mmCIF file of C-alpha atoms in Angstrom:
data_model
loop_
_atom_site.group_PDB
_atom_site.id
_atom_site.type_symbol
_atom_site.label_atom_id
_atom_site.label_comp_id
_atom_site.label_asym_id
_atom_site.label_seq_id
_atom_site.Cartn_x
_atom_site.Cartn_y
_atom_site.Cartn_z
ATOM 1 C CA MET A 1 -30.860 62.600 78.568
ATOM 2 C CA GLU A 2 -33.012 63.683 75.932
ATOM 3 C CA TYR A 3 -36.365 65.619 76.754
ATOM 4 C CA LEU A 4 -39.575 65.606 74.690
ATOM 5 C CA GLU A 5 -40.233 68.610 72.875
ATOM 6 C CA ALA A 6 -43.348 69.461 74.542
ATOM 7 C CA PHE A 7 -41.296 70.235 77.411
ATOM 8 C CA ASP A 8 -38.957 72.899 75.781
ATOM 9 C CA SER A 9 -39.769 75.966 77.911
ATOM 10 C CA ILE A 10 -39.210 73.936 80.954
ATOM 11 C CA ARG A 11 -36.336 71.274 80.878
ATOM 12 C CA PRO A 12 -32.515 71.462 81.902
ATOM 13 C CA TYR A 13 -30.336 71.213 78.856
ATOM 14 C CA ASN A 14 -29.721 68.303 76.683
ATOM 15 C CA ASP A 15 -26.121 67.192 76.985
ATOM 16 C CA SER A 16 -26.231 67.970 72.984
ATOM 17 C CA GLU A 17 -26.235 71.686 74.325
ATOM 18 C CA VAL A 18 -24.077 71.525 77.202
ATOM 19 C CA ASN A 19 -20.850 72.542 75.863
ATOM 20 C CA GLU A 20 -22.216 75.648 73.773
ATOM 21 C CA ALA A 21 -23.782 76.675 77.164
ATOM 22 C CA VAL A 22 -20.421 76.294 79.491
ATOM 23 C CA LEU A 23 -18.561 78.004 76.658
ATOM 24 C CA ARG A 24 -20.761 80.952 77.350
ATOM 25 C CA LEU A 25 -20.427 80.858 80.964
ATOM 26 C CA ILE A 26 -16.614 80.918 81.230
ATOM 27 C CA GLN A 27 -16.695 83.885 78.896
ATOM 28 C CA HIS A 28 -18.587 85.892 80.736
ATOM 29 C CA PRO A 29 -16.933 88.359 83.895
ATOM 30 C CA PHE A 30 -18.998 86.816 86.186
ATOM 31 C CA PHE A 31 -17.465 83.570 86.229
ATOM 32 C CA ASP A 32 -14.384 85.027 87.093
ATOM 33 C CA GLN A 33 -15.667 86.723 89.877
ATOM 34 C CA VAL A 34 -17.441 83.793 91.387
ATOM 35 C CA THR A 35 -14.583 81.280 90.868
ATOM 36 C CA GLN A 36 -12.005 83.724 92.267
ATOM 37 C CA ARG A 37 -14.106 84.096 95.216
ATOM 38 C CA VAL A 38 -14.737 80.513 96.009
ATOM 39 C CA PHE A 39 -11.602 79.143 94.559
ATOM 40 C CA PRO A 40 -8.755 81.454 95.541
ATOM 41 C CA ASP A 41 -6.078 79.217 95.823
ATOM 42 C CA LYS A 42 -6.681 78.003 92.290
ATOM 43 C CA SER A 43 -6.109 78.780 88.638
ATOM 44 C CA THR A 44 -9.239 80.097 86.698
ATOM 45 C CA GLY A 45 -7.699 79.618 83.543
ATOM 46 C CA GLN A 46 -7.032 75.624 84.641
ATOM 47 C CA LEU A 47 -10.917 75.603 85.564
ATOM 48 C CA LYS A 48 -12.000 77.202 82.164
ATOM 49 C CA GLU A 49 -9.805 74.610 80.156
ATOM 50 C CA ALA A 50 -11.173 71.893 81.983
ATOM 51 C CA LEU A 51 -14.889 73.297 81.450
ATOM 52 C CA THR A 52 -14.267 73.570 77.881
ATOM 53 C CA GLU A 53 -13.933 69.722 77.866
ATOM 54 C CA VAL A 54 -17.434 69.004 79.031
ATOM 55 C CA ARG A 55 -19.592 67.575 76.832
ATOM 56 C CA SER A 56 -22.367 66.142 79.295
ATOM 57 C CA VAL A 57 -24.468 67.233 82.315
ATOM 58 C CA LYS A 58 -22.746 64.774 84.648
ATOM 59 C CA ASP A 59 -19.348 65.885 83.669
ATOM 60 C CA PHE A 60 -20.230 69.667 84.356
ATOM 61 C CA GLN A 61 -21.806 68.930 87.930
ATOM 62 C CA LYS A 62 -18.333 66.415 88.601
ATOM 63 C CA VAL A 63 -16.117 69.275 87.210
ATOM 64 C CA MET A 64 -17.657 72.482 88.198
ATOM 65 C CA MET A 65 -21.097 72.314 90.524
ATOM 66 C CA TYR A 66 -19.650 69.377 92.908
ATOM 67 C CA PRO A 67 -16.445 71.025 93.757
ATOM 68 C CA THR A 68 -17.759 74.649 94.158
ATOM 69 C CA ALA A 69 -20.854 73.523 96.188
ATOM 70 C CA ARG A 70 -18.547 71.375 98.745
ATOM 71 C CA ARG A 71 -16.074 74.346 98.798
ATOM 72 C CA VAL A 72 -18.998 76.873 99.521
ATOM 73 C CA LEU A 73 -20.105 74.203 102.449
ATOM 74 C CA ASP A 74 -16.783 73.867 104.010
ATOM 75 C CA ASN A 75 -16.655 77.580 104.068
ATOM 76 C CA SER A 76 -19.686 78.474 105.707
ATOM 77 C CA SER A 77 -20.919 75.536 107.626
ATOM 78 C CA ALA A 78 -19.765 73.824 110.569
ATOM 79 C CA GLY A 79 -20.573 70.355 108.864
ATOM 80 C CA ILE A 80 -23.083 68.352 107.103
ATOM 81 C CA SER A 81 -25.076 65.261 108.668
ATOM 82 C CA HIS A 82 -27.801 62.905 107.401
ATOM 83 C CA ASP A 83 -30.273 60.080 107.709
ATOM 84 C CA GLY A 84 -32.487 58.030 106.126
ATOM 85 C CA PHE A 85 -30.862 58.123 103.098
ATOM 86 C CA ASP A 86 -30.814 54.191 103.316
ATOM 87 C CA LYS A 87 -34.406 54.153 102.451
ATOM 88 C CA ILE A 88 -33.381 55.220 99.067
ATOM 89 C CA ASN A 89 -32.964 52.515 96.562
ATOM 90 C CA GLN A 90 -30.539 53.882 93.872
ATOM 91 C CA ASP A 91 -31.984 51.832 91.021
ATOM 92 C CA LYS A 92 -35.356 53.888 91.728
ATOM 93 C CA SER A 93 -35.997 56.996 91.230
ATOM 94 C CA TYR A 94 -38.467 59.437 93.620
ATOM 95 C CA LEU A 95 -40.065 62.534 94.065
ATOM 96 C CA PHE A 96 -38.448 64.650 97.225
ATOM 97 C CA VAL A 97 -40.906 66.917 98.625
ATOM 98 C CA SER A 98 -38.744 69.426 101.003
ATOM 99 C CA ASN A 99 -39.143 72.015 103.165
ATOM 100 C CA HIS A 100 -37.957 75.211 101.809
ATOM 101 C CA ARG A 101 -35.282 77.666 103.932
ATOM 102 C CA ASP A 102 -32.637 78.802 101.690
ATOM 103 C CA ILE A 103 -33.442 79.749 97.599
ATOM 104 C CA VAL A 104 -30.229 77.708 96.528
ATOM 105 C CA LEU A 105 -29.122 75.522 98.777
ATOM 106 C CA ASP A 106 -31.832 73.410 100.245
ATOM 107 C CA SER A 107 -31.211 70.733 96.898
ATOM 108 C CA THR A 108 -27.890 71.270 96.553
ATOM 109 C CA ILE A 109 -27.031 70.166 100.030
ATOM 110 C CA LEU A 110 -29.368 66.969 98.663
ATOM 111 C CA ASN A 111 -27.237 66.959 95.405
ATOM 112 C CA VAL A 112 -23.837 67.012 97.096
ATOM 113 C CA LEU A 113 -24.479 64.247 99.580
ATOM 114 C CA LEU A 114 -26.244 62.119 96.560
ATOM 115 C CA PHE A 115 -23.404 63.059 94.676
ATOM 116 C CA GLU A 116 -20.700 61.796 97.395
ATOM 117 C CA LEU A 117 -23.108 58.484 98.224
ATOM 118 C CA GLY A 118 -22.393 57.569 94.516
ATOM 119 C CA ILE A 119 -26.576 58.066 93.849
ATOM 120 C CA ASP A 120 -27.459 60.266 90.282
ATOM 121 C CA THR A 121 -28.262 63.726 91.625
ATOM 122 C CA THR A 122 -32.160 65.052 91.396
ATOM 123 C CA GLU A 123 -33.627 67.730 88.874
ATOM 124 C CA VAL A 124 -34.414 70.702 90.632
ATOM 125 C CA ALA A 125 -37.683 72.941 90.557
ATOM 126 C CA ILE A 126 -36.726 76.561 90.118
ATOM 127 C CA GLY A 127 -38.713 79.838 90.083
ATOM 128 C CA ASN A 128 -38.371 81.682 86.830
ATOM 129 C CA ASN A 129 -38.412 85.086 89.322
ATOM 130 C CA LEU A 130 -34.791 84.083 90.274
ATOM 131 C CA LEU A 131 -33.512 83.575 86.948
ATOM 132 C CA VAL A 132 -32.125 87.073 86.611
ATOM 133 C CA ASN A 133 -30.185 87.067 83.463
ATOM 134 C CA GLN A 134 -28.491 84.659 80.968
ATOM 135 C CA TRP A 135 -25.605 83.568 82.882
ATOM 136 C CA VAL A 136 -27.970 82.442 85.819
ATOM 137 C CA THR A 137 -30.463 80.618 83.499
ATOM 138 C CA ASP A 138 -27.203 78.798 81.833
ATOM 139 C CA LEU A 139 -25.470 78.044 85.150
ATOM 140 C CA ALA A 140 -28.944 76.526 86.332
ATOM 141 C CA LYS A 141 -30.288 74.387 83.399
ATOM 142 C CA LEU A 142 -26.570 73.091 83.378
ATOM 143 C CA ASN A 143 -27.075 71.995 86.646
ATOM 144 C CA LYS A 144 -30.616 69.825 86.058
ATOM 145 C CA ASN A 145 -32.666 72.745 87.156
ATOM 146 C CA PHE A 146 -36.086 72.991 85.284
ATOM 147 C CA ILE A 147 -38.436 76.031 85.414
ATOM 148 C CA VAL A 148 -41.643 77.014 87.226
ATOM 149 C CA ASN A 149 -43.079 79.999 85.618
ATOM 150 C CA ARG A 150 -44.418 82.131 88.314
ATOM 151 C CA ASN A 151 -45.702 84.824 85.929
ATOM 152 C CA ILE A 152 -48.594 82.528 84.038
ATOM 153 C CA PRO A 153 -51.816 84.206 83.355
ATOM 154 C CA PRO A 154 -54.660 82.940 85.557
ATOM 155 C CA ARG A 155 -56.379 81.776 81.817
ATOM 156 C CA GLU A 156 -53.525 79.581 80.668
ATOM 157 C CA MET A 157 -52.259 78.468 84.537
ATOM 158 C CA TYR A 158 -54.692 74.930 84.178
ATOM 159 C CA SER A 159 -52.828 74.016 80.593
ATOM 160 C CA TYR A 160 -49.458 75.235 82.128
ATOM 161 C CA SER A 161 -49.902 73.057 85.232
ATOM 162 C CA GLN A 162 -50.720 70.036 82.748
ATOM 163 C CA THR A 163 -47.431 70.539 80.967
ATOM 164 C CA LEU A 164 -45.350 70.895 84.349
ATOM 165 C CA SER A 165 -47.365 67.879 85.899
ATOM 166 C CA SER A 166 -46.410 65.757 83.072
ATOM 167 C CA TYR A 167 -42.644 66.867 82.953
ATOM 168 C CA ILE A 168 -42.518 65.811 86.456
ATOM 169 C CA ARG A 169 -44.170 62.394 85.898
ATOM 170 C CA HIS A 170 -42.040 61.659 82.769
ATOM 171 C CA THR A 171 -38.751 62.668 84.622
ATOM 172 C CA ILE A 172 -39.455 60.267 87.246
ATOM 173 C CA LEU A 173 -41.176 57.180 85.719
ATOM 174 C CA ASP A 174 -39.724 57.424 81.825
ATOM 175 C CA ALA A 175 -36.224 58.922 82.435
ATOM 176 C CA LYS A 176 -35.985 57.306 85.670
ATOM 177 C CA THR A 177 -34.302 60.704 87.094
ATOM 178 C CA SER A 178 -35.312 62.090 90.538
ATOM 179 C CA ILE A 179 -36.643 65.217 91.359
ATOM 180 C CA TRP A 180 -36.539 67.615 94.059
ATOM 181 C CA ILE A 181 -39.534 70.219 94.584
ATOM 182 C CA ALA A 182 -40.364 72.300 97.454
ATOM 183 C CA GLN A 183 -43.324 71.707 99.588
ATOM 184 C CA ARG A 184 -44.429 75.004 98.990
ATOM 185 C CA GLU A 185 -43.935 78.029 96.963
ATOM 186 C CA GLY A 186 -41.135 80.086 97.892
ATOM 187 C CA ARG A 187 -39.249 79.604 101.440
ATOM 188 C CA THR A 188 -41.097 79.629 104.278
ATOM 189 C CA LYS A 189 -40.479 82.539 106.185
ATOM 190 C CA ASP A 190 -41.570 81.922 109.630
ATOM 191 C CA GLY A 191 -40.143 78.159 109.993
ATOM 192 C CA ASP A 192 -43.643 76.529 110.345
ATOM 193 C CA ASP A 193 -43.359 74.094 107.243
ATOM 194 C CA GLN A 194 -46.976 73.099 105.693
ATOM 195 C CA THR A 195 -47.017 71.524 102.518
ATOM 196 C CA GLN A 196 -49.464 73.216 100.092
ATOM 197 C CA GLN A 197 -52.655 71.439 98.372
ATOM 198 C CA GLY A 198 -52.113 73.003 95.240
ATOM 199 C CA LEU A 199 -49.008 71.767 94.543
ATOM 200 C CA LEU A 200 -50.034 68.431 95.024
ATOM 201 C CA LYS A 201 -53.142 68.825 92.968
ATOM 202 C CA MET A 202 -50.555 69.820 90.152
ATOM 203 C CA ILE A 203 -48.418 66.845 90.226
ATOM 204 C CA GLY A 204 -51.807 64.719 89.843
ATOM 205 C CA LEU A 205 -52.988 66.132 86.871
ATOM 206 C CA SER A 206 -51.029 63.910 84.553
ATOM 207 C CA GLY A 207 -52.128 60.906 86.413
ATOM 208 C CA GLY A 208 -55.235 58.870 86.263
ATOM 209 C CA LYS A 209 -58.505 59.197 88.240
ATOM 210 C CA ASP A 210 -57.484 56.232 90.887
ATOM 211 C CA PHE A 211 -55.604 58.245 94.004
ATOM 212 C CA TYR A 212 -53.463 55.301 94.870
ATOM 213 C CA GLU A 213 -52.313 54.740 91.246
ATOM 214 C CA ASN A 214 -51.586 58.295 90.337
ATOM 215 C CA TYR A 215 -49.506 59.230 93.392
ATOM 216 C CA ALA A 216 -47.983 55.563 94.735
ATOM 217 C CA PRO A 217 -45.314 55.328 91.378
ATOM 218 C CA LEU A 218 -44.165 58.707 91.794
ATOM 219 C CA ARG A 219 -42.412 57.177 95.336
ATOM 220 C CA ILE A 220 -42.704 60.471 96.887
ATOM 221 C CA ALA A 221 -40.022 60.916 99.421
ATOM 222 C CA PRO A 222 -40.439 63.537 102.481
ATOM 223 C CA MET A 223 -37.707 65.593 103.228
ATOM 224 C CA ALA A 224 -36.531 67.804 105.866
ATOM 225 C CA ILE A 225 -33.452 70.207 106.289
ATOM 226 C CA SER A 226 -32.532 71.487 109.369
ATOM 227 C CA TYR A 227 -30.066 74.828 109.842
ATOM 228 C CA GLU A 228 -28.542 75.412 112.857
ATOM 229 C CA TYR A 229 -28.518 79.444 111.976
ATOM 230 C CA ASP A 230 -30.324 80.738 108.818
ATOM 231 C CA PRO A 231 -28.186 83.186 107.219
ATOM 232 C CA CYS A 232 -31.458 85.231 105.846
ATOM 233 C CA ASP A 233 -33.465 85.028 109.220
ATOM 234 C CA VAL A 234 -33.549 88.598 109.433
ATOM 235 C CA LEU A 235 -34.726 89.591 105.666
ATOM 236 C CA LYS A 236 -37.765 86.684 106.228
ATOM 237 C CA ALA A 237 -38.304 88.116 109.805
ATOM 238 C CA ARG A 238 -38.577 91.837 107.969
ATOM 239 C CA GLU A 239 -41.004 90.296 105.437
ATOM 240 C CA VAL A 240 -42.807 88.557 108.201
ATOM 241 C CA ALA A 241 -43.230 91.909 110.266
ATOM 242 C CA SER A 242 -44.143 94.170 107.293
ATOM 243 C CA LYS A 243 -47.192 91.584 106.101
ATOM 244 C CA LEU A 244 -48.183 91.633 109.637
ATOM 245 C CA ALA A 245 -48.355 95.513 109.706
ATOM 246 C CA GLY A 246 -50.222 95.353 106.503
ATOM 247 C CA LYS A 247 -47.488 96.385 104.228
ATOM 248 C CA PRO A 248 -46.174 93.422 102.562
ATOM 249 C CA ILE A 249 -42.851 94.019 100.487
ATOM 250 C CA ASP A 250 -43.045 93.973 96.933
ATOM 251 C CA LYS A 251 -39.752 92.044 96.446
ATOM 252 C CA THR A 252 -37.637 92.621 93.585
ATOM 253 C CA PRO A 253 -35.244 90.569 91.466
ATOM 254 C CA GLU A 254 -32.202 92.120 93.639
ATOM 255 C CA ASP A 255 -33.919 91.361 96.633
ATOM 256 C CA ASP A 256 -34.028 87.638 95.212
ATOM 257 C CA LEU A 257 -30.391 88.066 94.557
ATOM 258 C CA GLN A 258 -29.303 89.541 97.840
ATOM 259 C CA SER A 259 -31.419 86.363 99.616
ATOM 260 C CA MET A 260 -29.566 83.961 97.382
ATOM 261 C CA ILE A 261 -25.992 85.387 97.977
ATOM 262 C CA ALA A 262 -26.661 85.722 101.575
ATOM 263 C CA GLY A 263 -27.930 81.961 102.255
ATOM 264 C CA ILE A 264 -24.711 80.726 99.935
ATOM 265 C CA THR A 265 -22.487 82.957 101.734
ATOM 266 C CA GLY A 266 -23.732 83.158 105.359
ATOM 267 C CA VAL A 267 -23.023 81.151 108.318
ATOM 268 C CA LYS A 268 -25.157 78.349 108.818
ATOM 269 C CA GLY A 269 -23.491 76.258 111.574
ATOM 270 C CA ARG A 270 -24.535 72.461 111.623
ATOM 271 C CA VAL A 271 -26.795 71.470 108.710
ATOM 272 C CA HIS A 272 -28.824 68.221 108.690
ATOM 273 C CA ILE A 273 -30.629 66.426 106.265
ATOM 274 C CA SER A 274 -33.126 63.553 106.747
ATOM 275 C CA ILE A 275 -35.173 61.533 104.358
ATOM 276 C CA GLY A 276 -38.659 60.697 105.907
ATOM 277 C CA LYS A 277 -40.346 57.485 105.109
ATOM 278 C CA ILE A 278 -41.572 56.858 101.371
ATOM 279 C CA VAL A 279 -45.004 57.810 100.789
ATOM 280 C CA ASP A 280 -46.920 54.728 100.032
ATOM 281 C CA GLU A 281 -48.395 52.467 102.567
ATOM 282 C CA LYS A 282 -50.831 54.713 103.709
ATOM 283 C CA LEU A 283 -51.889 55.681 100.105
ATOM 284 C CA GLN A 284 -54.504 52.840 100.304
ATOM 285 C CA GLU A 285 -56.298 54.733 103.011
ATOM 286 C CA ILE A 286 -56.249 58.080 101.864
ATOM 287 C CA ARG A 287 -57.795 56.592 98.787
ATOM 288 C CA GLU A 288 -60.786 55.612 100.821
ATOM 289 C CA ILE A 289 -61.626 59.392 101.519
ATOM 290 C CA LYS A 290 -64.443 60.675 98.983
ATOM 291 C CA ASN A 291 -64.042 64.103 99.417
ATOM 292 C CA LYS A 292 -61.286 65.310 97.060
ATOM 293 C CA ASN A 293 -60.210 68.153 99.259
ATOM 294 C CA ASP A 294 -60.076 66.127 102.197
ATOM 295 C CA GLN A 295 -57.980 63.704 100.189
ATOM 296 C CA MET A 296 -55.447 66.425 99.220
ATOM 297 C CA GLN A 297 -55.321 67.898 102.827
ATOM 298 C CA ALA A 298 -54.730 64.042 104.007
ATOM 299 C CA LEU A 299 -51.668 63.585 101.785
ATOM 300 C CA ALA A 300 -50.405 67.198 102.401
ATOM 301 C CA ASP A 301 -50.881 66.193 106.454
ATOM 302 C CA LEU A 302 -48.894 63.009 105.965
ATOM 303 C CA ILE A 303 -45.728 64.655 104.271
ATOM 304 C CA ASP A 304 -46.043 67.100 106.559
ATOM 305 C CA ASP A 305 -46.159 64.764 109.678
ATOM 306 C CA ARG A 306 -43.139 62.637 108.069
ATOM 307 C CA VAL A 307 -40.973 66.567 107.232
ATOM 308 C CA HIS A 308 -41.778 67.357 110.745
ATOM 309 C CA LYS A 309 -40.385 63.946 112.331
ATOM 310 C CA SER A 310 -37.108 64.251 110.387
ATOM 311 C CA TYR A 311 -36.215 67.561 111.846
ATOM 312 C CA LYS A 312 -32.922 67.869 113.792
ATOM 313 C CA LEU A 313 -33.866 70.193 116.432
ATOM 314 C CA TRP A 314 -30.689 72.414 117.516
ATOM 315 C CA SER A 315 -30.153 74.211 120.820
ATOM 316 C CA ASN A 316 -31.141 77.357 119.087
ATOM 317 C CA ASN A 317 -34.754 76.324 118.370
ATOM 318 C CA PHE A 318 -35.211 75.365 122.220
ATOM 319 C CA ILE A 319 -33.987 78.403 123.419
ATOM 320 C CA ALA A 320 -36.058 80.490 121.324
ATOM 321 C CA TYR A 321 -39.225 78.283 122.192
ATOM 322 C CA ASP A 322 -38.547 78.931 125.729
ATOM 323 C CA TRP A 323 -37.942 82.665 125.134
ATOM 324 C CA LEU A 324 -41.661 82.669 123.544
ATOM 325 C CA TYR A 325 -43.561 80.487 125.552
ATOM 326 C CA GLY A 326 -41.776 80.133 128.644
ATOM 327 C CA GLU A 327 -39.052 77.853 130.099
ATOM 328 C CA ARG A 328 -39.538 74.000 129.208
ATOM 329 C CA PHE A 329 -36.452 73.190 127.431
ATOM 330 C CA SER A 330 -33.633 74.321 129.681
ATOM 331 C CA ASP A 331 -32.093 70.831 129.565
ATOM 332 C CA HIS A 332 -31.565 71.087 125.973
ATOM 333 C CA TYR A 333 -29.196 73.819 126.093
ATOM 334 C CA THR A 334 -26.518 75.825 128.174
ATOM 335 C CA LYS A 335 -26.395 79.483 129.520
ATOM 336 C CA GLU A 336 -23.357 79.794 127.073
ATOM 337 C CA GLU A 337 -24.967 78.445 124.161
ATOM 338 C CA ALA A 338 -28.628 80.794 125.468
ATOM 339 C CA GLU A 339 -25.868 83.988 125.067
ATOM 340 C CA LYS A 340 -24.304 82.969 121.994
ATOM 341 C CA PHE A 341 -27.402 82.984 120.238
ATOM 342 C CA GLU A 342 -28.840 86.210 121.556
ATOM 343 C CA ALA A 343 -25.631 87.796 120.479
ATOM 344 C CA TYR A 344 -26.150 86.333 117.240
ATOM 345 C CA LEU A 345 -29.591 87.613 116.447
ATOM 346 C CA HIS A 346 -28.727 91.229 117.558
ATOM 347 C CA LYS A 347 -25.231 90.889 115.371
ATOM 348 C CA GLN A 348 -27.407 89.619 112.106
ATOM 349 C CA ALA A 349 -30.146 92.488 113.039
ATOM 350 C CA GLU A 350 -27.151 94.939 112.945
ATOM 351 C CA ASN A 351 -25.265 93.443 109.679
ATOM 352 C CA PHE A 352 -28.893 93.921 107.840
ATOM 353 C CA SER A 353 -29.423 97.626 109.347
ATOM 354 C CA ALA A 354 -32.472 96.151 111.073
ATOM 355 C CA ASP A 355 -34.155 97.243 114.601
ATOM 356 C CA PHE A 356 -33.609 93.725 116.745
ATOM 357 C CA ASN A 357 -36.681 94.828 118.915
ATOM 358 C CA GLU A 358 -38.824 95.017 115.595
ATOM 359 C CA LEU A 359 -37.896 91.634 114.435
ATOM 360 C CA LYS A 360 -37.563 89.785 117.816
ATOM 361 C CA ASP A 361 -40.858 87.749 117.757
ATOM 362 C CA PRO A 362 -40.869 86.922 114.191
ATOM 363 C CA LEU A 363 -36.882 85.838 114.461
ATOM 364 C CA LEU A 364 -37.809 83.885 117.908
ATOM 365 C CA ALA A 365 -40.888 82.191 115.944
ATOM 366 C CA MET A 366 -38.972 81.249 113.239
ATOM 367 C CA TYR A 367 -36.844 79.332 115.437
ATOM 368 C CA ALA A 368 -39.214 78.214 117.806
ATOM 369 C CA ASN A 369 -41.982 76.490 114.742
ATOM 370 C CA PRO A 370 -39.694 73.294 114.436
ATOM 371 C CA VAL A 371 -40.086 72.656 118.048
ATOM 372 C CA LYS A 372 -43.989 73.383 118.001
ATOM 373 C CA ASN A 373 -43.905 70.889 114.681
ATOM 374 C CA LYS A 374 -42.277 68.116 115.787
ATOM 375 C CA LEU A 375 -43.953 67.883 119.451
ATOM 376 C CA LYS A 376 -47.604 67.618 117.503
ATOM 377 C CA VAL A 377 -46.330 65.071 115.404
ATOM 378 C CA GLU A 378 -44.928 63.116 118.166
ATOM 379 C CA GLY A 379 -48.198 63.274 120.371
ATOM 380 C CA MET A 380 -48.328 66.780 121.839
ATOM 381 C CA VAL A 381 -51.278 68.732 121.604
ATOM 382 C CA GLU A 382 -51.256 72.443 121.194
ATOM 383 C CA SER A 383 -53.021 72.933 124.848
ATOM 384 C CA GLU A 384 -49.868 71.027 126.291
ATOM 385 C CA LEU A 385 -47.800 73.359 124.659
#
């Protein structure tokens, strides 16, 4: 697809730019290091030769990204399951609004499944803070990532948000390409997934004043991804604990890179992706709300409800909930599973040179909060937990 010039600072590469970017990619020393690690049984030379013939983003994903992602998932997970993809019409484009647990893999796993189902992959929002060098930038833009700038001065934010909103709308409605975007800026550190009003307001900037006509054409598809184990759980718990102590961690690009590598290579156990019911029929009701902030919150709550309802809860989630709040779900796990999870948490703390006792509560909350959220959306109230 060819993009409008107004989106040059945001967009992925056009097909006409692919071959030059691929040549830069394969000539860099990083390429040999990565491919030798992912494909130790394959010739790097053969892969480079195949890539020199690539002339489109679709071909790049077929030759490079899909095999790489599938190999990584096969090596670091105990299997990927999914449901709700029957809600997707492959002749239509969608705005996938997803909970966000892993920097790279949330959207990657969605696109692996779409690829295997014969459905066009999505474009993916990526923060410019993650583009730590030209090699990573080339890789991202070759793989249908569009850039969200996190460093816009306040006086320029509204204009930038309008451009970003217009890009999203143009991509979905005119280019007929789906988009994946996280429901909030940055990963959820405590497992409590909530859609930010600001995100929804930004998306609506390019639409008309009528609420329904603004949001309905985007076909918002709430998406939940559920990891049995979060490879970055200790890193996230450390951030939460530091923030609670009034000493928030000032993260560097190297910290983000460490999280990316840990998320990609770390053990994830089983992983499940679920697509919730497309957000459309309730928009007419939300349209009648007069206060704009209340209207946005109602839309955020609707998306959250469908994300939370779509969680796949693993035994670890129930174990963590019981350890924090008292035994309630012991019929959802065995003694052996509880012992295995406890050993896992201690080993993770050791791997990251952390004190388990200091991080115990945020670690458990991270795994327990999906249970709390799913209970609430299925009719329970907080006082019953």
